[in-house]
Coordinates of C-alpha atoms in Angstrom, one line a residue:
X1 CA 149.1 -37.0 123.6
X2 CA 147.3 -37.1 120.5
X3 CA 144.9 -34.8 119.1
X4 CA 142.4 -35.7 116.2
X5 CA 140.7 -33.7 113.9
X6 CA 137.0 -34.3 111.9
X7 CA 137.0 -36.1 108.6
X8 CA 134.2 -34.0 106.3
X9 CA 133.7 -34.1 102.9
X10 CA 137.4 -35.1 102.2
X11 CA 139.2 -33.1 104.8
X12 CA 140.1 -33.3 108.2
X13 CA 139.1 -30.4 110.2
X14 CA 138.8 -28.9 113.7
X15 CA 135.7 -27.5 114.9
X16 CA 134.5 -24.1 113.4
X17 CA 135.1 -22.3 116.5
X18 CA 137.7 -23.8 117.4
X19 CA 137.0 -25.6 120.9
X20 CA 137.9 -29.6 121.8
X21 CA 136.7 -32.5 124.3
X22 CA 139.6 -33.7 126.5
X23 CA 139.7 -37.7 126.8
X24 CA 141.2 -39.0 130.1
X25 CA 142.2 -42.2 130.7
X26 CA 140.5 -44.6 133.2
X27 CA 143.3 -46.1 134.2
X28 CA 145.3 -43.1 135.7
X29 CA 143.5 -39.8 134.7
X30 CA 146.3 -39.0 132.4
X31 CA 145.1 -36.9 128.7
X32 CA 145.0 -39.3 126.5
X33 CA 144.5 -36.4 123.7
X34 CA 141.9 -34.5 122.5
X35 CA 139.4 -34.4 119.8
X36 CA 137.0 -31.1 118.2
X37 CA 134.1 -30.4 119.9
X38 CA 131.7 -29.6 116.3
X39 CA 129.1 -27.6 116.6
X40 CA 125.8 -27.1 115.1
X41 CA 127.2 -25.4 112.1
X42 CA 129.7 -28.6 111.4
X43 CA 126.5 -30.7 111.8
X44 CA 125.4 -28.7 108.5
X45 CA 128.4 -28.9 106.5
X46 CA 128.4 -32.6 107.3
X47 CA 125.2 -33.4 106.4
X48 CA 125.4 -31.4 103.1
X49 CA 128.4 -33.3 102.3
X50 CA 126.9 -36.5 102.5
X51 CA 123.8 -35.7 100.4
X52 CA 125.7 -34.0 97.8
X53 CA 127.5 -37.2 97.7
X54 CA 124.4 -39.3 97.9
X55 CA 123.2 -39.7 94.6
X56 CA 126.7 -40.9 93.2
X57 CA 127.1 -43.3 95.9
X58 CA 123.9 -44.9 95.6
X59 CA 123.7 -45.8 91.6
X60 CA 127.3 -47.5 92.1
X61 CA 126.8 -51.1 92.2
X62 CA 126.9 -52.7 95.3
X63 CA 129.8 -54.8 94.9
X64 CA 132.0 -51.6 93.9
X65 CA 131.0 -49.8 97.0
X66 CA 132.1 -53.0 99.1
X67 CA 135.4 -52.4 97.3
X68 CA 136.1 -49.2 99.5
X69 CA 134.6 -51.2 102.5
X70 CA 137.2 -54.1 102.0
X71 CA 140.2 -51.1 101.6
X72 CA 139.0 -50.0 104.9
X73 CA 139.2 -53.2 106.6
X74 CA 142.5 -54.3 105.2
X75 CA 143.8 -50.7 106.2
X76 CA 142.1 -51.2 109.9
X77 CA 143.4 -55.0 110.1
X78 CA 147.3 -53.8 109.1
X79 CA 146.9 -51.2 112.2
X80 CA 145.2 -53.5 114.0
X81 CA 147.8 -53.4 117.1
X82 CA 148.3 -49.2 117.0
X83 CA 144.2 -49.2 117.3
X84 CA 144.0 -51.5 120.1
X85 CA 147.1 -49.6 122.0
X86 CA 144.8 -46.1 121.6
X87 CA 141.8 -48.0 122.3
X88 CA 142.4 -49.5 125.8
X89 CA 144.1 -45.6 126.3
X90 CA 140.9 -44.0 126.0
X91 CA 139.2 -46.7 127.5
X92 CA 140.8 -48.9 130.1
X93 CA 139.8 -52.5 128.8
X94 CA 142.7 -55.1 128.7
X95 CA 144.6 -55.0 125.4
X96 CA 143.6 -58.5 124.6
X97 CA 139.9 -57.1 124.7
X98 CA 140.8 -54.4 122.3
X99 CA 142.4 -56.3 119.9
X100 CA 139.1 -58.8 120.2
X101 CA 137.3 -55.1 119.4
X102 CA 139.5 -54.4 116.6
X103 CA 138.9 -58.3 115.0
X104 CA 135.1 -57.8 115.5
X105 CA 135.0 -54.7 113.8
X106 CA 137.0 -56.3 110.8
X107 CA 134.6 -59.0 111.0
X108 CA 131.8 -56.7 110.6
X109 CA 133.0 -55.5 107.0
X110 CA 133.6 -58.7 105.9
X111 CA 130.4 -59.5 106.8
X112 CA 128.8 -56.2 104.9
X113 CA 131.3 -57.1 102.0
X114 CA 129.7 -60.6 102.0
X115 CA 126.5 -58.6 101.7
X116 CA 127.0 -56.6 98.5
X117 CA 125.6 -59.2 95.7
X118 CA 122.9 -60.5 98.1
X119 CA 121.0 -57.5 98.2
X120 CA 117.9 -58.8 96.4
X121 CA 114.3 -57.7 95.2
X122 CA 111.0 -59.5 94.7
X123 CA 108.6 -59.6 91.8
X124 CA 105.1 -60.5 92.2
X125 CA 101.7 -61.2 89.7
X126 CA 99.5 -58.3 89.4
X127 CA 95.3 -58.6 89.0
X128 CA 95.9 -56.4 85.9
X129 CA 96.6 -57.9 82.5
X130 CA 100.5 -57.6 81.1
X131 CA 101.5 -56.3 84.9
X132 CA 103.7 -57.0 87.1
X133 CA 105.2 -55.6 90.4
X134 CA 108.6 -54.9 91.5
X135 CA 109.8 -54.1 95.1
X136 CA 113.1 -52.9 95.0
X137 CA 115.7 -52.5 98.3
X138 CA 116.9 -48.8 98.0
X139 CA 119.0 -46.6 100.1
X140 CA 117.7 -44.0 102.4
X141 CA 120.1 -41.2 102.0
X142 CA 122.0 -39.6 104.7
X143 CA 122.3 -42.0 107.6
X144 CA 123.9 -40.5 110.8
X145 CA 125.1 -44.0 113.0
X146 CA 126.0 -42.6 116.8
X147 CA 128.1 -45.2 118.8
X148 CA 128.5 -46.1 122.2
X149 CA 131.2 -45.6 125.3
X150 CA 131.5 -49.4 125.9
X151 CA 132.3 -50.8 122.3
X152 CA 132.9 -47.4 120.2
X153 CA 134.8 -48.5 116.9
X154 CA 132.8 -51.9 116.7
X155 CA 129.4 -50.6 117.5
X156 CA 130.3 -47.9 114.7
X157 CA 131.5 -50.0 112.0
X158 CA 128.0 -52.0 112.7
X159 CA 126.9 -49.2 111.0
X160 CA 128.5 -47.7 108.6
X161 CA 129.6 -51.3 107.0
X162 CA 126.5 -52.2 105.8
X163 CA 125.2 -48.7 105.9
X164 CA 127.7 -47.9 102.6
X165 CA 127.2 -51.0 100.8
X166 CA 123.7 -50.6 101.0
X167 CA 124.2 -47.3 99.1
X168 CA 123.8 -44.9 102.3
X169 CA 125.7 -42.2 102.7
X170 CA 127.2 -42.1 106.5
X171 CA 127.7 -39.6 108.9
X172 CA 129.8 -41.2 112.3
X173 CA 130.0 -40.0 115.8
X174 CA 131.4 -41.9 117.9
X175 CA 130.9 -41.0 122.0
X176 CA 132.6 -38.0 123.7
X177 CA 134.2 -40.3 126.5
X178 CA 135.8 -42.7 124.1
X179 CA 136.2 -41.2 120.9
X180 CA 139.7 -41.6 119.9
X181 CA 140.0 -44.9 118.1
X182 CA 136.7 -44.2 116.1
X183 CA 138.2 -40.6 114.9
X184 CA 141.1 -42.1 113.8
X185 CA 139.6 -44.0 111.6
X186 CA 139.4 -40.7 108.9
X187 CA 142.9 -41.3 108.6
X188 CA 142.0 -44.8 107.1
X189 CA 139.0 -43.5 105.2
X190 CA 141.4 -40.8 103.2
X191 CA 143.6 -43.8 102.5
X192 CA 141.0 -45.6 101.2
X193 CA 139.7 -43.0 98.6
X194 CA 136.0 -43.1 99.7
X195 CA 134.7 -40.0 96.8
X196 CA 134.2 -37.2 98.9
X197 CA 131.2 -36.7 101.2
X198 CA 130.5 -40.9 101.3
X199 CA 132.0 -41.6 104.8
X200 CA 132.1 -38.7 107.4
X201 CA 133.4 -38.6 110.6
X202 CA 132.5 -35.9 113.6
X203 CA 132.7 -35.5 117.3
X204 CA 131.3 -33.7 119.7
X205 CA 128.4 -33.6 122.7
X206 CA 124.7 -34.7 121.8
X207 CA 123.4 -31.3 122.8
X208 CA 125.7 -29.5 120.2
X209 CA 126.3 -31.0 116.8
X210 CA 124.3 -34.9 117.8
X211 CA 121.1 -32.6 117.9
X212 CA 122.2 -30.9 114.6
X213 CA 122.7 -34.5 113.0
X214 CA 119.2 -35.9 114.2
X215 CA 117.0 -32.6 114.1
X216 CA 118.1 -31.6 110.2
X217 CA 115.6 -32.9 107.6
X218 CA 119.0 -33.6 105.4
X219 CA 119.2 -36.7 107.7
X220 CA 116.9 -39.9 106.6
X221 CA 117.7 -42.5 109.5
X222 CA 119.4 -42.6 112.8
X223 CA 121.2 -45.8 114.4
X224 CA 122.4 -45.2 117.8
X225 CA 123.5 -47.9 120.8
X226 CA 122.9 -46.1 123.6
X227 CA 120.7 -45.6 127.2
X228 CA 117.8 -45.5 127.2
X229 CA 117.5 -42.3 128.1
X230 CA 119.6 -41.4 125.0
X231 CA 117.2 -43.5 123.1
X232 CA 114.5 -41.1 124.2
X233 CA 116.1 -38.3 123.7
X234 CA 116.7 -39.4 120.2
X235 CA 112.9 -40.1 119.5
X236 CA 111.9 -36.6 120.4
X237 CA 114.8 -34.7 118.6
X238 CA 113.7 -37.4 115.4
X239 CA 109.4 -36.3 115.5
X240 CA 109.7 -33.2 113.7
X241 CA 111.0 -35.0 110.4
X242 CA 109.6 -38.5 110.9
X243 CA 112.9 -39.5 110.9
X244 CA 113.6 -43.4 110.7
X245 CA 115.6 -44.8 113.7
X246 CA 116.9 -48.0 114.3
X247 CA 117.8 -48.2 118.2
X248 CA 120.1 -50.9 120.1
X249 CA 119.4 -49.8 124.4
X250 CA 119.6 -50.5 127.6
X251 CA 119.3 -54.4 129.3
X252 CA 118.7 -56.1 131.9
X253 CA 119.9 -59.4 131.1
X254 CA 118.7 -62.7 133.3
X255 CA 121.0 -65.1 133.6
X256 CA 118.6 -68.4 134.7
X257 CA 119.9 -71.8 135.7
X258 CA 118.4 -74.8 136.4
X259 CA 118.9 -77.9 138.6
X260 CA 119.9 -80.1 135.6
X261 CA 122.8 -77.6 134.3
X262 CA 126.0 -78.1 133.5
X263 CA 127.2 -76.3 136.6
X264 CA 131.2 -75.8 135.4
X265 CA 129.5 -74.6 132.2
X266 CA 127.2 -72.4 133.5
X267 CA 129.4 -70.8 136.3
X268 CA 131.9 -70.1 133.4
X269 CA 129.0 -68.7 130.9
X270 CA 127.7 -66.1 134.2
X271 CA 131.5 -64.9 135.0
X272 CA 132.8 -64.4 131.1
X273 CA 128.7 -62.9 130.9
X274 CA 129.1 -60.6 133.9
X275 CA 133.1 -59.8 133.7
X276 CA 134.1 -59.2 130.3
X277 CA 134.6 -55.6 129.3
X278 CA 134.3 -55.0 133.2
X279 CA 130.4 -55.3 133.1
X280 CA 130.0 -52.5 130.7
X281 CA 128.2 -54.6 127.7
X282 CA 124.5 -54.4 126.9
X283 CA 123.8 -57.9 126.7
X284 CA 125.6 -58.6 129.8
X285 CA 124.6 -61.2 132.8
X286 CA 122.6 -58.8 134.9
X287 CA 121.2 -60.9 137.5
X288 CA 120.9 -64.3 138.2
X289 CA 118.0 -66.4 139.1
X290 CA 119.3 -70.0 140.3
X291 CA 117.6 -73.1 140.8
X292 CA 117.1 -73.7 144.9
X293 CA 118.4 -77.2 144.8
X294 CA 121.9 -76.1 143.3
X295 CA 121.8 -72.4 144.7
X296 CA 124.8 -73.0 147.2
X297 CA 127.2 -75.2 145.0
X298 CA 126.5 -72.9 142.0
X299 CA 127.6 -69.8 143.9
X300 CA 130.3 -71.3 145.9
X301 CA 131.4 -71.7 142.2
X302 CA 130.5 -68.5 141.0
X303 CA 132.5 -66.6 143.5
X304 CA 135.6 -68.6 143.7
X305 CA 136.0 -68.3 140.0
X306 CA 135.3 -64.4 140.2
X307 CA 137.9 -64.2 143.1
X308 CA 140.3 -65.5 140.1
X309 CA 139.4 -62.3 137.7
X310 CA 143.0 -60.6 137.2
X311 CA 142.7 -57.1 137.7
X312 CA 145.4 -54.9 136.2
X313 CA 146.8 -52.3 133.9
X314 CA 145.4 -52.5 130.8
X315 CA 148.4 -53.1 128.5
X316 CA 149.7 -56.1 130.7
X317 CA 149.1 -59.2 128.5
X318 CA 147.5 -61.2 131.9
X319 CA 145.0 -58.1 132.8
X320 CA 141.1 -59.9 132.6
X321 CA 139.5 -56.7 133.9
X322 CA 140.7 -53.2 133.9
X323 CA 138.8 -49.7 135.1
X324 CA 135.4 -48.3 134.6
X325 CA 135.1 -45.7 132.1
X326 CA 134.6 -42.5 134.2
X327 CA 134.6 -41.2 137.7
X328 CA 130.7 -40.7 137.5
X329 CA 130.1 -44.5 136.1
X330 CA 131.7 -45.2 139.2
X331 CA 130.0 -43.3 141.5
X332 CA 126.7 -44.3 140.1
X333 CA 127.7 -48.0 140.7
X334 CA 128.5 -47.1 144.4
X335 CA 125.1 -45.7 144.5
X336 CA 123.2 -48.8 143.5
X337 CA 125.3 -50.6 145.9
X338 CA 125.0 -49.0 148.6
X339 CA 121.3 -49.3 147.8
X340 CA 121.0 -52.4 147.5
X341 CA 122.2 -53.1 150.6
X342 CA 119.9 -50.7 152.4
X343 CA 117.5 -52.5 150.8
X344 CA 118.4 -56.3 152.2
X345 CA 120.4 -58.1 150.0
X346 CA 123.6 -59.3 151.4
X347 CA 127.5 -58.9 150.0
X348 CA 128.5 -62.1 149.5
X349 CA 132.1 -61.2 147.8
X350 CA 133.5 -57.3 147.4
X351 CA 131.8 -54.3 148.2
X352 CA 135.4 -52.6 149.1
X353 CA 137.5 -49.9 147.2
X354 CA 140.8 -52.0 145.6
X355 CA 143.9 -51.6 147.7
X356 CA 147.3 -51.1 146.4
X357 CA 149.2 -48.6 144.2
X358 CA 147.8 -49.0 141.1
X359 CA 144.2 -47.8 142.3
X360 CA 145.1 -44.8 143.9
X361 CA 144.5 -43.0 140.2
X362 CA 141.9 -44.6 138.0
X363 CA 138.3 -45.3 137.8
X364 CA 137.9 -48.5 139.7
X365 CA 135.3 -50.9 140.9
X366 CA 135.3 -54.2 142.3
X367 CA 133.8 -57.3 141.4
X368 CA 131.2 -57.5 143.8
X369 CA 128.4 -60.4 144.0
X370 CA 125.4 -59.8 146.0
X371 CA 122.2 -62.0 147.2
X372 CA 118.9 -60.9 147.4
X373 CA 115.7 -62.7 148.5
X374 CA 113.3 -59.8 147.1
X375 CA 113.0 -59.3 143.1
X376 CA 111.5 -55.7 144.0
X377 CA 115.2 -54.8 144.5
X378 CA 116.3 -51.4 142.9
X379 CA 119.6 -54.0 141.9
X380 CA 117.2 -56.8 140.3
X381 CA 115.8 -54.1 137.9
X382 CA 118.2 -51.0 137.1
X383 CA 120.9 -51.9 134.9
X384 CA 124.3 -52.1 136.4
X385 CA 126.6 -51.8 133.4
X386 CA 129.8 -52.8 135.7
X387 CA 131.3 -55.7 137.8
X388 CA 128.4 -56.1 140.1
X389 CA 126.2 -58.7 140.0
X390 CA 122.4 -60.0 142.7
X391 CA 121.6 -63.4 142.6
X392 CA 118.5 -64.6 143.8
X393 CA 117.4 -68.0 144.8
X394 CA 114.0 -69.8 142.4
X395 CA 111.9 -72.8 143.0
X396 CA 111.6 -73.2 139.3
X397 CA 111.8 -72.4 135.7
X398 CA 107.9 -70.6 135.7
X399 CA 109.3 -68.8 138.6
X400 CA 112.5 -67.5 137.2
X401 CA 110.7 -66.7 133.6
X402 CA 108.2 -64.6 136.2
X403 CA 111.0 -62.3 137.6
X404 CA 113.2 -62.4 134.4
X405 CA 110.2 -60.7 133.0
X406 CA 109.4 -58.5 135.5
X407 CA 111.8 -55.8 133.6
X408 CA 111.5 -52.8 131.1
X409 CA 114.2 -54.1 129.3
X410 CA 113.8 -57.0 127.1
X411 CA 117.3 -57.1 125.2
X412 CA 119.2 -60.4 125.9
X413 CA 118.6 -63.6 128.3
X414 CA 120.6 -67.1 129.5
X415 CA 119.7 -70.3 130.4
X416 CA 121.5 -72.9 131.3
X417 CA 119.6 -76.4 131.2
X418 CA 119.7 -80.1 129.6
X419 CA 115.6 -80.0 129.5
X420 CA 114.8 -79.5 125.5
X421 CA 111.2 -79.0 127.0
X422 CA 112.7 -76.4 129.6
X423 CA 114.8 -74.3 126.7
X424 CA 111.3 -74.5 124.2
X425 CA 108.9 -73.3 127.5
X426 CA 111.6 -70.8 128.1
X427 CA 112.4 -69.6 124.1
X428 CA 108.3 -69.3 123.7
X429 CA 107.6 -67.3 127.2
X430 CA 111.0 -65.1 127.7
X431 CA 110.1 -61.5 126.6
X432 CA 113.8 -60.8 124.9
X433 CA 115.2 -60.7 121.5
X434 CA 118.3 -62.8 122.5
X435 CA 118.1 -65.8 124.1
X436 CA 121.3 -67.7 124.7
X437 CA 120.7 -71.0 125.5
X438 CA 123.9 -73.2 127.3
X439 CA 126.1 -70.4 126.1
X440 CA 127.7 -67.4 127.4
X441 CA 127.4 -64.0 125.9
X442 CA 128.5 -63.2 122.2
X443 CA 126.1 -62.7 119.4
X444 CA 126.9 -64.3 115.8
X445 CA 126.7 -61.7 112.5
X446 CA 124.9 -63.9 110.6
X447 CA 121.9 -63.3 112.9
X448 CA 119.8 -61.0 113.9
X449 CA 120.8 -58.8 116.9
X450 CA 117.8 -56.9 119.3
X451 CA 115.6 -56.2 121.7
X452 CA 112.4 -55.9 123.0
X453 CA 110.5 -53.6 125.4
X454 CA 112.6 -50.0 126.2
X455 CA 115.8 -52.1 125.0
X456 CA 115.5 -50.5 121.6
X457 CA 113.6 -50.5 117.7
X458 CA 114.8 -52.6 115.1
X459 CA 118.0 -54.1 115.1
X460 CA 121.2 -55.4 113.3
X461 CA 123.3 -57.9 111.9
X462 CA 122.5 -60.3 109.6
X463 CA 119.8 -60.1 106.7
X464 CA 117.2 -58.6 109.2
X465 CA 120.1 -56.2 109.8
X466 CA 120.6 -55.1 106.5
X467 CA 116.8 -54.8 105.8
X468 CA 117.1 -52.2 108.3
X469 CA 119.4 -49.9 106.3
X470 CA 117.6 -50.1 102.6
X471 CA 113.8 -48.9 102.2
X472 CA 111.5 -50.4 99.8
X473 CA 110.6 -49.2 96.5
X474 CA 107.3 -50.6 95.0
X475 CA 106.6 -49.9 90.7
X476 CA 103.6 -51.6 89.3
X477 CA 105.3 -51.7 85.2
X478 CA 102.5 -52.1 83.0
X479 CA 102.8 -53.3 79.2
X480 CA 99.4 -53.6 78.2
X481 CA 99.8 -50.6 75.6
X482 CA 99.2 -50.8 71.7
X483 CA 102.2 -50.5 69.4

């Protein structure tokens, strides 16, 4: 059992009155360990912390603040295996997942690192005579990055890596259901020697010290991967103070195939889509809209591969899909199926409890694959966020684009197709910022990751990421003066 403590301003620190969240594991309900539950008045120390430290921070050069970011990720990378151990702990993925969560974190400050001597301005001609006009890529300040259950020390250092070489001063909380692996991360930002104040790390509940972070007019910007009701949440606490927010939500992802797919490819893209993480991933295969004349080979496909998911303990090197993350994920996913099926659509595969003696304990689910024949379906249009997946018969590709935009969400689509006219009628129609095209899920960090609709503002990764962190800085310099 292992109990972590808040990293502020320097120190590590329990929370000022002393109380803590209890993590459980997924797997068998066991404490994993325990971390503080801060409170407003944390929220205040924290966020004084990081502007005292702001100014210093900001007028280093960029490439010396990436310095501290590349000690972090060496530290992180050398500890990769104790991470990923605590990691599928807290949260019951497979250890091979974590340690994939651990890399892509890494890969994340390289990529801010890469950053550092790229950050650029522009200089334009003025109307005025001996002018001319700078815009300059400046910091905000405090930047408070809030990270989500599925992916919590990736989605944070998403943040904070290009957040600090930017010249930001961050503020992290990671979520209260998986926050062990991102707390122990102050352990790696002592080692590193960030100056006090730069890189702060807190836990606790949204409606305790989260509120304090987004409500206080100390904090300049807000980046959270969340719900969407979170995301609303966060919009109404952020009004008071204009605050700026950058916000990665909920989706609803189509996964559309046509007659002239590569069917092997494409039944492998929807499984590794829907499956990985157990279905707990934004940008995740959400429903499936299949061409008619290839409906019944694709999902004869589709289901024997699924059948082939190895389900296990999450430490065992051959687990492929371990528990959801909580008792109520859980029962919300037997809600929606049990809906679902009220509603029409037929169980084609699952749809049972799992048997044996490692499910008696644990927050489990099964793969389940349903068919509908009805895009109105409460399935076709909440998101699942587990191993359950509707599939729904199409006559055609304006057909599918129809229902795939039939959605609130507009964060990531798939298609599968040789037509080049079919992928350019469906890249210009699709209403999502992603669309993967002949590929399952997996976004590159050279590009630019968001979404439309309620599925968030803004976004990261990438140049367009980084804009996101720095504001613009406009001086009109003037020489036309006499000696």
């Amino acid at each position: 059992m292992v109990e972590m403590k808040m990293y502020i301003n320097g120190e590590f620190c329990s929370s000022s009155d002393g109380k803590k969240i209890e993590v459980i594991c997924p797997e068998d309900e066991h404490i994993v360990g325990y971390v503080p539950a801060g409170t407003s008045e944390d929220g205040k120390k924290v966020l004084e912390a990081a502007q005292a430290a702001s100014h210093a921070w900001m007028i280093l050069p960029p490439q010396t603040r990436a310095g501290y970011v590349k000690k972090l990720r060496d530290l992180l990378s050398a500890k990769k295996e104790e991470f990923a151990r605590l990691l599928s702990e807290e949260h019951g993925k497979p250890i091979s997942e974590s340690r994939g969560e651990i890399d892509a974190a890494a890969s994340m400050m390289d990529s801010a690192i890469a950053w550092a001597p790229r950050i650029k301005g522009d200089v334009l001609y003025s109307s005025q005579k001996n002018e001319q006009i700078l815009i300059q890529r400046v910091p905000y300040g405090v930047v408070v990055g809030i990270s989500a259950w599925n992916y919590p020390l990736c989605l944070a250092a998403r943040k904070f890596a290009i957040g600090l070489v930017c010249g930001n001063t961050m503020v992290i909380k990671p979520p209260s259901l998986t926050p062990m692996a991102t707390m122990k991360l102050g352990e790696l930002i002592h080692e590193a020697g960030f100056p006090k104040g730069v890189f702060n790390m807190v836990s606790g509940t949204g409606a305790t010290i989260g509120t304090e972070l987004v409500r206080n007019p100390i904090t300049k910007m807000v980046s959270l991967t969340g719900s969407g009701p979170a995301g609303q949440e966060l919009y109404h606490a952020a009004a008071e103070n204009i605050t700026v927010l950058r916000l990665e939500l909920g989706g609803k992802a189509p996964f559309i195939v046509m007659d002239d797919a590569d069917l092997e490819k494409a039944v492998e893209g929807a499984v590794s889509a829907r499956f990985n993480n157990c279905g707990q991933v934004c940008t995740c295969n959400d429903r499936m809209y299949i061409h008619e004349n290839i409906y019944e080979e694709f999902m004869e496909k589709f289901i024997d591969r699924v059948k082939k998911i190895k389900i296990g303990p999450s430490l065992a090197e051959d687990t492929q899909m371990g528990p959801k993350v909580s008792r109520e994920e859980v029962d919300k996913l037997w809600g929606m199926y049990h809906r679902a099926v009220e509603q029409g659509a037929k169980v084609l595969y699952g749809g049972r409890p799992l048997e044996g003696p490692l499910f008696e304990k644990g927050f489990w689910f099964p793969p389940t694959v349903l068919e509908v024949e009805d895009n109105c379906l409460d399935i076709m249009h909440q998101e699942t966020f587990g191993p359950m997946i509707a599939a729904m018969k199409v006559s055609g590709l304006e057909e599918a684009i129809t229902y795939a935009n039939d959605s609130v969400y507009g964060l990531s689509a798939y298609l599968y197709t040789r037509s080049h006219k079919t992928i350019m009628t469906a890249v210009r129609d699709l209403e999502f910022g992603e669309i993967y095209t002949n590929r399952s899920i997996g976004e590159e960090l050279n590009a630019f990751h968001n979404g439309f609709k309620t599925s968030g503002v803004g976004g990261e990764d990438g140049e367009h990421g980084m804009e996101g962190f720095m504001q613009k800085k406009t001086i009109y310099l003037n020489y036309d003066y006499k000696d």
